Short mmCIF file of C-alpha atoms in Angstrom, two decimals:
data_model
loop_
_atom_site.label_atom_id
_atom_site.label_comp_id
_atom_site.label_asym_id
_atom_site.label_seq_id
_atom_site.Cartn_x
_atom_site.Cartn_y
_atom_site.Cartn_z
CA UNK A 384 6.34 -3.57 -31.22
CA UNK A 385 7.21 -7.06 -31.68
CA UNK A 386 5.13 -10.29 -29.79
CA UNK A 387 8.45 -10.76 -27.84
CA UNK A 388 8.70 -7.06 -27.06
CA UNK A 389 5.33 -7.02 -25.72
CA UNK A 390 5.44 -9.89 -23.68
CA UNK A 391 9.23 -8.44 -22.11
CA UNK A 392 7.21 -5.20 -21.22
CA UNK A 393 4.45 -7.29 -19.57
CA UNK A 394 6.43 -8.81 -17.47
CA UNK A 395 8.29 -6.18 -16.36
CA UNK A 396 5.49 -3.96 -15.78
CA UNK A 397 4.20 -7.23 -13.47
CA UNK A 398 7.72 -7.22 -11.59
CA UNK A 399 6.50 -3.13 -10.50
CA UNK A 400 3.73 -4.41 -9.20
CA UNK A 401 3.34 -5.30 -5.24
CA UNK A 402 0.28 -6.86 -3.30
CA UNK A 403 -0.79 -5.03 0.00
CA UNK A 404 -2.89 -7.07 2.73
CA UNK A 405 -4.77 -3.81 4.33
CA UNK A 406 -8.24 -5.52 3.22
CA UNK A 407 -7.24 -9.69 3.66
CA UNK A 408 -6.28 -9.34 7.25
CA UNK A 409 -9.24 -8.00 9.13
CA UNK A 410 -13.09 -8.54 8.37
CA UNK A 411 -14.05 -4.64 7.93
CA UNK A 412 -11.89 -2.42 6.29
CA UNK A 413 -13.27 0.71 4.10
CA UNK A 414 -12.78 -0.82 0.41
CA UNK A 415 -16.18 -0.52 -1.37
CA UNK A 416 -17.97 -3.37 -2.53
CA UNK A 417 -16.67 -5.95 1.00
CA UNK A 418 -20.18 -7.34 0.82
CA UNK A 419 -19.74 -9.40 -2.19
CA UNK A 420 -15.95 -9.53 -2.36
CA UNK A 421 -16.38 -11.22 1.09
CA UNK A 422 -19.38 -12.89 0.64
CA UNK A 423 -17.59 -16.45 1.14
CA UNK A 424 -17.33 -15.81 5.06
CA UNK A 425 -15.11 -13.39 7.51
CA UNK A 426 -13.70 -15.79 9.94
CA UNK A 427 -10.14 -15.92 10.46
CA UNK A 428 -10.10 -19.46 8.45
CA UNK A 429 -11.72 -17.84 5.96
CA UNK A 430 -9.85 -14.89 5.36
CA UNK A 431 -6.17 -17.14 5.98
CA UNK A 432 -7.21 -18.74 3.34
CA UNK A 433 -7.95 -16.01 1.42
CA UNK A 434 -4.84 -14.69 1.56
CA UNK A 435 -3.34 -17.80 0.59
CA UNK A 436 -5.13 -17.99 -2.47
CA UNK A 437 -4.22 -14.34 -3.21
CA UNK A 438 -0.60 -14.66 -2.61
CA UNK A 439 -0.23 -17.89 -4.65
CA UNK A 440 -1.85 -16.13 -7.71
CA UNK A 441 0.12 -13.00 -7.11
CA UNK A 442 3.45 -14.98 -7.15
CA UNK A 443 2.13 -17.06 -9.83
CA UNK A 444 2.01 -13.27 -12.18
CA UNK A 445 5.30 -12.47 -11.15
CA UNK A 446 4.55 -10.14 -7.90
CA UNK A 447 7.39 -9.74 -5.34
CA UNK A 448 7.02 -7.76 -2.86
CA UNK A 449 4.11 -8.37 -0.38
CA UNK A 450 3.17 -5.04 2.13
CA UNK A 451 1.61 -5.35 5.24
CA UNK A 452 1.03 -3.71 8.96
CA UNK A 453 0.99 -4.29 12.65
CA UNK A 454 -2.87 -2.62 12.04
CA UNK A 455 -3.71 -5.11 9.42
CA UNK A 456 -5.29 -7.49 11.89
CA UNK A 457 -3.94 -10.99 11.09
CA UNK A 458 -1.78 -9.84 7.84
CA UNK A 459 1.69 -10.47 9.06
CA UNK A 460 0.64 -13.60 11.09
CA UNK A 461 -1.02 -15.19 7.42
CA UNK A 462 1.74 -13.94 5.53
CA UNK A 463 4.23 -15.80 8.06
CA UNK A 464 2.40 -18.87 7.97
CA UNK A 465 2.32 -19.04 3.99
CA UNK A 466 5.78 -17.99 3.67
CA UNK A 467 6.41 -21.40 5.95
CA UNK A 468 3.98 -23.59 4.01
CA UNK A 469 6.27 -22.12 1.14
CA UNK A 470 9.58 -22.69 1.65
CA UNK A 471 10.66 -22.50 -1.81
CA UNK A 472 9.33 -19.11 -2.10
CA UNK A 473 12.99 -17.11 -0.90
CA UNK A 474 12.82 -13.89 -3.71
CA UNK A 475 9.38 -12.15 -2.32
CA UNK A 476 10.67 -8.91 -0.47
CA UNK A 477 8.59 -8.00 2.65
CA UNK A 478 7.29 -4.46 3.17
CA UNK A 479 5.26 -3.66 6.73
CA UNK A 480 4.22 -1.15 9.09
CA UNK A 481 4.19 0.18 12.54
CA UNK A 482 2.61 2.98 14.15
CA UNK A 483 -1.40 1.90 14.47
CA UNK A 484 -2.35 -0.84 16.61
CA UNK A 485 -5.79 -2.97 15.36
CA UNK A 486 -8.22 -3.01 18.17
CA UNK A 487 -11.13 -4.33 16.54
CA UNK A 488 -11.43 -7.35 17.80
CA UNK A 489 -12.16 -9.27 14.73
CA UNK A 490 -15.82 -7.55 14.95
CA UNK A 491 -17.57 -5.74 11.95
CA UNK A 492 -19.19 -3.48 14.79
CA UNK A 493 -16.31 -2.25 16.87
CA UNK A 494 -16.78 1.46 17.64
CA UNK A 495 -12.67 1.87 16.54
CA UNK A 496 -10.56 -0.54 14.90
CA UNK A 497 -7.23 1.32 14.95
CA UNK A 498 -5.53 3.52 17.03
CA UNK A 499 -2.66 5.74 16.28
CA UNK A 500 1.06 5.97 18.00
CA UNK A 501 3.85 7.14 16.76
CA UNK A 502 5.94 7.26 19.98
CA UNK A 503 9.29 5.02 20.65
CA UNK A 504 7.44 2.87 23.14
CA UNK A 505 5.31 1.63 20.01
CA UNK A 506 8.23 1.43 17.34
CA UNK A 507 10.16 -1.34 20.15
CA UNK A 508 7.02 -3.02 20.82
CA UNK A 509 5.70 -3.49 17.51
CA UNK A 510 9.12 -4.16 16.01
CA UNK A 511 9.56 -7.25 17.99
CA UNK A 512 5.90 -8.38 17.08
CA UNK A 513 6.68 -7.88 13.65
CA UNK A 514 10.24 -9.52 13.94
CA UNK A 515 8.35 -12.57 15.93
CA UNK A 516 6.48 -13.10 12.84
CA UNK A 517 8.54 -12.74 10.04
CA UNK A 518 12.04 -12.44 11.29
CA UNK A 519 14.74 -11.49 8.84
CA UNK A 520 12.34 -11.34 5.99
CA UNK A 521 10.88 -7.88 6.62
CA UNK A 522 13.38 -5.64 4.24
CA UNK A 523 11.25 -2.66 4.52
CA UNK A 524 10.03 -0.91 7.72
CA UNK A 525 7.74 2.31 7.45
CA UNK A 526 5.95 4.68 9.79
CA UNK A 527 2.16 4.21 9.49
CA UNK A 528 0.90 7.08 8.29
CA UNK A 529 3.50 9.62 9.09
CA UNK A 530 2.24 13.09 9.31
CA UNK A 531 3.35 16.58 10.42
CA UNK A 532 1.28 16.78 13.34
CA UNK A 533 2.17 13.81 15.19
CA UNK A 534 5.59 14.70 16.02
CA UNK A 535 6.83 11.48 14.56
CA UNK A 536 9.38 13.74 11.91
CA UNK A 537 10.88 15.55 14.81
CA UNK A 538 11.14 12.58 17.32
CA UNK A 539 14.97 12.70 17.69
CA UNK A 540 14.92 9.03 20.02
CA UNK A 541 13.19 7.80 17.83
CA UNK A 542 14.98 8.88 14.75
CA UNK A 543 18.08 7.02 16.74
CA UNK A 544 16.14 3.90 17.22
CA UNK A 545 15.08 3.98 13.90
CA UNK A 546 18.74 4.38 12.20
CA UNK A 547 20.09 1.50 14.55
CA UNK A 548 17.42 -0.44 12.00
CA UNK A 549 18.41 1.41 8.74
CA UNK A 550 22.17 -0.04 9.77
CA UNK A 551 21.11 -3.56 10.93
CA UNK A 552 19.73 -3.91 6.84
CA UNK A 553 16.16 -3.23 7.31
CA UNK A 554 15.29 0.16 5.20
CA UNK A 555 13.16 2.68 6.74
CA UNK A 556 10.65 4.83 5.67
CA UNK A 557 7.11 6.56 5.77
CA UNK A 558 3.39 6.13 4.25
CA UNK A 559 1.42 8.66 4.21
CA UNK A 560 -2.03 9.92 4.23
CA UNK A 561 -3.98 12.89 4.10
CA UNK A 562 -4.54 16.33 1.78
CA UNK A 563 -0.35 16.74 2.97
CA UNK A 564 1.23 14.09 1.96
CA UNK A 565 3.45 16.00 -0.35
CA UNK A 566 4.39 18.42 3.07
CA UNK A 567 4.88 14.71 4.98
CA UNK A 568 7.52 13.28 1.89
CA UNK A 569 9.44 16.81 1.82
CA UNK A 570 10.02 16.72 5.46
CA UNK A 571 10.82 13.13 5.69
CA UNK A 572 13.14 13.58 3.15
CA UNK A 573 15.27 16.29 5.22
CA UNK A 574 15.90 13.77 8.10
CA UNK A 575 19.19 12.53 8.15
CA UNK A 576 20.96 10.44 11.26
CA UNK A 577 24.84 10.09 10.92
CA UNK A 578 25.09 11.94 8.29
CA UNK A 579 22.94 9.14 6.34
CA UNK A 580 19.15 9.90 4.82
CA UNK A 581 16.59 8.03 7.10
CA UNK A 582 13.80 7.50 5.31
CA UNK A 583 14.57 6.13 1.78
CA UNK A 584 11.08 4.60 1.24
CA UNK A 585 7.89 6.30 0.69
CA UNK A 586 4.29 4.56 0.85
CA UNK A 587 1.75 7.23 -0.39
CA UNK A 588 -1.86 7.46 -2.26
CA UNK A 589 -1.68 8.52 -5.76
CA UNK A 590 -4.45 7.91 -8.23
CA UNK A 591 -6.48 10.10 -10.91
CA UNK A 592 -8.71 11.12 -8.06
CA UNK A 593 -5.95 12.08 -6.23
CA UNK A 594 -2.58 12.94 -7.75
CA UNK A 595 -1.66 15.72 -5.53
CA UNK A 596 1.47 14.16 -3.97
CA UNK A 597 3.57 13.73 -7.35
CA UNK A 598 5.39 16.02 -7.15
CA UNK A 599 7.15 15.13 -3.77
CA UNK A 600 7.06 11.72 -4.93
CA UNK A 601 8.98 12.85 -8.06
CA UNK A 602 11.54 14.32 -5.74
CA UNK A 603 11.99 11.70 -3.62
CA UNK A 604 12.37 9.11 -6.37
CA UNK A 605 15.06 11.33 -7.69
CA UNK A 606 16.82 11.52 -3.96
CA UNK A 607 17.48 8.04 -4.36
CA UNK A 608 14.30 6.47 -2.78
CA UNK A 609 11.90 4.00 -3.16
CA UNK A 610 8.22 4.92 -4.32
CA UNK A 611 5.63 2.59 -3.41
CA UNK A 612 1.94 3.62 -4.54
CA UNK A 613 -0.71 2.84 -2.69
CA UNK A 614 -4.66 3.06 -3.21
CA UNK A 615 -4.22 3.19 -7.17
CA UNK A 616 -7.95 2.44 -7.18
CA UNK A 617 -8.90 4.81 -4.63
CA UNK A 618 -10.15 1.92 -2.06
CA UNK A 619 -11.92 0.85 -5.18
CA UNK A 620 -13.75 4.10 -6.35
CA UNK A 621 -11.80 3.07 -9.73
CA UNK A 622 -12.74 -0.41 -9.21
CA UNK A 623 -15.68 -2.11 -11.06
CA UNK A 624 -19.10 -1.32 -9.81
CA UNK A 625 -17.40 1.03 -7.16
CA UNK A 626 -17.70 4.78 -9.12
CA UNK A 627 -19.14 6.88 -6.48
CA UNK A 628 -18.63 10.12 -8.73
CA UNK A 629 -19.02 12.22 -11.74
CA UNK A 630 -14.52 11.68 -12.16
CA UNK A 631 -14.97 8.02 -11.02
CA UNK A 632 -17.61 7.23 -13.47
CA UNK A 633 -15.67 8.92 -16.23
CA UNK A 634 -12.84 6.90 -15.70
CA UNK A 635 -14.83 3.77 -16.03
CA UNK A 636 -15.84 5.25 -19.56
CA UNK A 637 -12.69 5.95 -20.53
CA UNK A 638 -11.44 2.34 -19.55
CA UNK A 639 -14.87 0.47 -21.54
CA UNK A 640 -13.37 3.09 -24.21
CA UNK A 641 -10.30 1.11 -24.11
CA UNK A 642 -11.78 -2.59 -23.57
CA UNK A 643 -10.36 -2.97 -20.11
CA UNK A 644 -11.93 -2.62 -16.63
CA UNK A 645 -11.22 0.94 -14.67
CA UNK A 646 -9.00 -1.16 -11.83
CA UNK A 647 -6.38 -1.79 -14.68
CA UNK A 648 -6.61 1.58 -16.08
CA UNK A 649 -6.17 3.12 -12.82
CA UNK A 650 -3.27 0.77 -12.15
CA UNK A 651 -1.47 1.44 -15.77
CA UNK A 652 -1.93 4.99 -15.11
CA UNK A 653 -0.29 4.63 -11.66
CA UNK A 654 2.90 2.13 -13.35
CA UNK A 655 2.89 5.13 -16.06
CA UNK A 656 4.31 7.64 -13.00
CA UNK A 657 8.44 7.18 -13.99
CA UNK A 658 9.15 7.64 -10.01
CA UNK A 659 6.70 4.67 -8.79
CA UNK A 660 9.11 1.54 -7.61
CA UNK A 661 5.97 -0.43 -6.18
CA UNK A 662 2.70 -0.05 -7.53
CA UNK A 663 0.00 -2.27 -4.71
CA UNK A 664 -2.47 -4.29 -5.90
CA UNK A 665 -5.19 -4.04 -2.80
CA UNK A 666 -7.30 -7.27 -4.67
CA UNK A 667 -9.22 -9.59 -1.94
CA UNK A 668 -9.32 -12.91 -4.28
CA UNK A 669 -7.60 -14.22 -7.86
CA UNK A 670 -9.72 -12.49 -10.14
CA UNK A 671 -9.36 -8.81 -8.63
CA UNK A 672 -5.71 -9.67 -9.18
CA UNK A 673 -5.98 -10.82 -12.39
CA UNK A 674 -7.49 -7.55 -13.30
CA UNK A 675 -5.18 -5.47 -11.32
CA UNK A 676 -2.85 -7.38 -13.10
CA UNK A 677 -3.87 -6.82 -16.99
CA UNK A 678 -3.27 -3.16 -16.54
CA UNK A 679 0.70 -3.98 -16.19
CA UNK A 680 0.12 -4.49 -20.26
CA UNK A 681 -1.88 -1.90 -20.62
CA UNK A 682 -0.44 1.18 -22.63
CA UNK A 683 -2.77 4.46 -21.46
CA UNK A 684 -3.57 6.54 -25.02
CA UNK A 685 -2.08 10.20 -24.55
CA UNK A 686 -5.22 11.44 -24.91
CA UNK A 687 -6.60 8.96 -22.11
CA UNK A 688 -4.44 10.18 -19.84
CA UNK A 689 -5.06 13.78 -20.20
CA UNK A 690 -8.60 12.80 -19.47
CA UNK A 691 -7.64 11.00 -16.43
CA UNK A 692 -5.04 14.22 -15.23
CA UNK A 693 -7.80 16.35 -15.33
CA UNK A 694 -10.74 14.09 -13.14
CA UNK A 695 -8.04 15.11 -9.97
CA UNK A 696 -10.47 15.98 -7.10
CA UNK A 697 -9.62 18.95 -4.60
CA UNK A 698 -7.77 17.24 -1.96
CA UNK A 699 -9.19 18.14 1.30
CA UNK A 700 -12.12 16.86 -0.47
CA UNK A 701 -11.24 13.57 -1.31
CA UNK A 702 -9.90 13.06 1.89
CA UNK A 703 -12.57 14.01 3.69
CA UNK A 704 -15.00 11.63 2.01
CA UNK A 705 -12.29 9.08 2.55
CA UNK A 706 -12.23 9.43 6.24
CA UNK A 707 -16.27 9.12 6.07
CA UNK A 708 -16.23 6.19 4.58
CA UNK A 709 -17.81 2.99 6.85
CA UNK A 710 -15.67 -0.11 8.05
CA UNK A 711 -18.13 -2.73 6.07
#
């Protein structure tokens, strides 16, 4: 491979690569390691201009799409406000979220700091919040979380009110969370309103810890929709100093192995995945970024990644230690 060749497959690797605002818009969230990363201060100032700082550098490295959520805290009201102090800045698409409301109160001690609803009532109200904000720059619109068991794939009114948005522009679609996120995607994927798919993008966890969704990820990609991963470092499990685990730390060997840090070998294995559109950098200031960043030029070894394929964790497991983990 030529110089040239190398630096055209950088960059395009960069141009897969999206930043998500789930840990830059509220003071606790359940990334590992918030005490340092967030050691400059918690107040709203501080963590506006955090943000700022991370979505200059992020545009800087040739990121484009930004995601964020009505349950983010203050994430679409900081991204609003920089996309005003940058009004040159007209080519980053905007990805958010309805469907969990934040109710922490800007307080590391809040007993909850999100609360789930996936009815109609909560689409119209936190569609116009999220329209207040950003306006016509939101181009995708998912379900928070969509699962089985909520109803929210059945919800016939609300697949209605959902379409009228598909054919005003905005695209639709799902995250998803959970050991059945592969059930979630093959349902969502069978909805249809007017004869026209509804969902066409899909927001869901893959990582060497937990891969168990590719396959419905695969088949949606080849339906014709978008793939946006999310968590590529497991809520930074595969992020320096975060390995929690006998598959964790063996993916930080693999990546000193290779010279590079375990966030950018998690996030070259997750660009690897031919179906992922959107891979989300998760970073909470420049230099996570950067190192997010270095794995869009990173080339995983065959024999690395067979390594990685087999350190998948059962996933009712990994899930379950997910959901214990504490808002720090």
């Amino acid at each position: 491979m030529t110089t040239a060749d190398s630096h055209d497959r950088a960059g395009h690797d960069r141009g897969r690569l999206g930043i998500g605002l789930a840990a830059l818009g509220r003071p606790a969230y359940i990334t590992a390691g918030r005490g340092a990363d967030l050691a400059g201060g918690r107040t709203v100032a501080d963590l506006r201009d955090r943000t700022f700082a991370v979505l200059d550098a992020a545009y800087a490295a040739g990121v484009r799409y930004v995601d964020a959520a009505r349950s983010y805290g203050r994430a679409e009201e900081f991204l609003a406000a920089w996309l005003a102090a940058r009004p040159e800045v007209d080519d980053v698409e905007i990805g958010s979220k309805w469907g969990y409301r934040y109710v922490g109160g800007w307080r590391m001690d809040a007993d909850v700091h999100e609360v789930k609803d996936h009815s109609s009532a909560a689409f119209r109200a936190q569609w116009a919040e999220t329209s207040a904000l950003l306006g016509d720059r939101v181009a995708v619109y998912h379900v928070h979380s969509a699962t089985l068991d909520t109803g929210v794939l059945d919800d016939a009114e609300l697949h209605a009110a959902l379409a009228r948005l598909r054919d005003g522009g905005v695209r639709v679609g799902i995250s998803t969370s959970g050991p059945r996120q592969g059930d979630a995607v093959r349902r969502a994927l069978e909805v249809s309103v007017d004869g026209e798919p509804l969902f066409t993008s899909f927001q869901s966890t893959w990582n060497p810890l937990e891969p168990s969704a590719e396959p419905a990820l695969a088949d949606a990609a080849a339906a014709g929709a978008r793939v946006i991963v999310k968590e590529a470092v497991a809520n930074g499990r595969l992020a320096p100093g975060g390995a929690d685990s006998p598959g964790a730390r063996r993916a930080a060997a693999l990546a000193a192995g290779l010279g590079t840090t375990v966030d950018a070998l998690a996030t070259a294995a997750a660009l690897a995945r031919p179906w992922a559109w959107r891979v989300l950098s998760g970073a909470v200031d420049p230099a996570q970024l950067a190192s997010n960043v270095a794995g869009a030029g990173l080339v995983v070894p065959a024999e690395v990644a067979a390594e990685l394929a087999a350190l998948a964790e059962d996933p009712a497991e990994y899930w379950a230690a997910r959901s214990a983990r504490p808002w720090t």
